[in-house]
Coordinates of C-alpha atoms in Angstrom, one line a residue:
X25 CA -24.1 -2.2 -7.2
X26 CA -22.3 1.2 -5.7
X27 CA -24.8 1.5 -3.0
X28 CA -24.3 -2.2 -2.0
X29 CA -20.6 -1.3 -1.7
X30 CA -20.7 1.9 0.1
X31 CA -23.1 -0.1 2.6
X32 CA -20.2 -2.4 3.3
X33 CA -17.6 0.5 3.0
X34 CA -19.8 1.8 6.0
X35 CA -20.5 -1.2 8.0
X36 CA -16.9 -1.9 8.2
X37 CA -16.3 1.5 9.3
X38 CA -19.1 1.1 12.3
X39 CA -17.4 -2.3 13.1
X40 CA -14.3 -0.6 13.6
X41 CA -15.5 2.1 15.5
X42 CA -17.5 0.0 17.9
X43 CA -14.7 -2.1 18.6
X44 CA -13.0 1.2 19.8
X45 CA -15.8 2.3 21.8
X46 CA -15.7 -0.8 23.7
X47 CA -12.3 -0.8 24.3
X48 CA -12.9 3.0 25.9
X49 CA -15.7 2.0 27.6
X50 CA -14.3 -0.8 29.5
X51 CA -11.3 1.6 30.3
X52 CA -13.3 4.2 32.2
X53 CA -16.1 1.2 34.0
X54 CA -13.2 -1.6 35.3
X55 CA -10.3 0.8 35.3
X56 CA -10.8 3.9 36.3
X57 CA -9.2 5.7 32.7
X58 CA -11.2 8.5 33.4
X59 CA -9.6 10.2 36.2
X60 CA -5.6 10.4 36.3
X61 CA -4.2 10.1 40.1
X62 CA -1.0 12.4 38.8
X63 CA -0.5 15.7 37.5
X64 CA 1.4 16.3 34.5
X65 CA 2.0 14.8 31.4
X66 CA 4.4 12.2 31.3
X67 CA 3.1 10.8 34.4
X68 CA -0.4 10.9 32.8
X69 CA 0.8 9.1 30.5
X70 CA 2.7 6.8 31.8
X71 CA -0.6 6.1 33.7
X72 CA -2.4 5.1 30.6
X73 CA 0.1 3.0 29.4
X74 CA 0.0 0.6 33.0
X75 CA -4.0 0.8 32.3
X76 CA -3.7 -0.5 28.5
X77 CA -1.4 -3.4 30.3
X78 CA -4.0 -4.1 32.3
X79 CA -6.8 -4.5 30.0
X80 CA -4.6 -6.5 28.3
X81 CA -3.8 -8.9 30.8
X82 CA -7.6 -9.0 31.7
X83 CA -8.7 -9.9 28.7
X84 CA -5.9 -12.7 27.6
X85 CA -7.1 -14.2 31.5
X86 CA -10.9 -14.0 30.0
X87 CA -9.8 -15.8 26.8
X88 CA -7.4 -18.3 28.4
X89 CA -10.1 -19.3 31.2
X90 CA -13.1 -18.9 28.3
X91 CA -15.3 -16.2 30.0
X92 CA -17.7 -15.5 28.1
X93 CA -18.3 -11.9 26.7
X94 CA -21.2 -9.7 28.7
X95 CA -24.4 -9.6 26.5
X96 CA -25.5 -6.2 25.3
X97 CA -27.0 -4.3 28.3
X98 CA -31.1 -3.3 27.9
X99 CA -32.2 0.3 29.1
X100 CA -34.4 0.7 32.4
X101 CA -37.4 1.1 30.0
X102 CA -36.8 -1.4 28.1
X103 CA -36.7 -4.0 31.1
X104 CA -40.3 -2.7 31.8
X105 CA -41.6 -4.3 29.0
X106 CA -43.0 -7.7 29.6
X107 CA -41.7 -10.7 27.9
X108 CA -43.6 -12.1 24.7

């Protein structure tokens, strides 16, 4: 009974986390997040904050128009292997 709740602890935790990790990860491919065109902090900032507006706005256009999601991408070697 306390591992089944630890296990859901944890999965809730990885749900969380992956959620995050996409919202990085489609920061630095569509956006550009990882490079800053200004020096200094504020402006750095203020950067990331016209980024997160962005993202925003793209997704609220996805979910008005319904575009769907992108599937979950398969490694080069795994697109070698033949379909069953």
């Amino acid at each position: 009974m306390l591992l089944l709740h630890v296990n859901k602890a944890r999965w809730s935790l990885c749900q969380h986390r992956q959620g995050i990790e996409a919202t990085v990860s489609q920061g630095v491919r569509a956006f550009g997040l990882r490079r800053s065109r200004c020096r200094g902090h504020p402006k750095t900032r203020l950067q990331h904050l016209f980024t997160a507006t962005a993202m925003n706005l793209a997704r609220l256009d996805a979910w008005i128009t319904g575009t769907p999601r992108a599937g979950t991408r398969i490694c080069r070697f795994g697109r070698l292997r033949p379909a069953a």
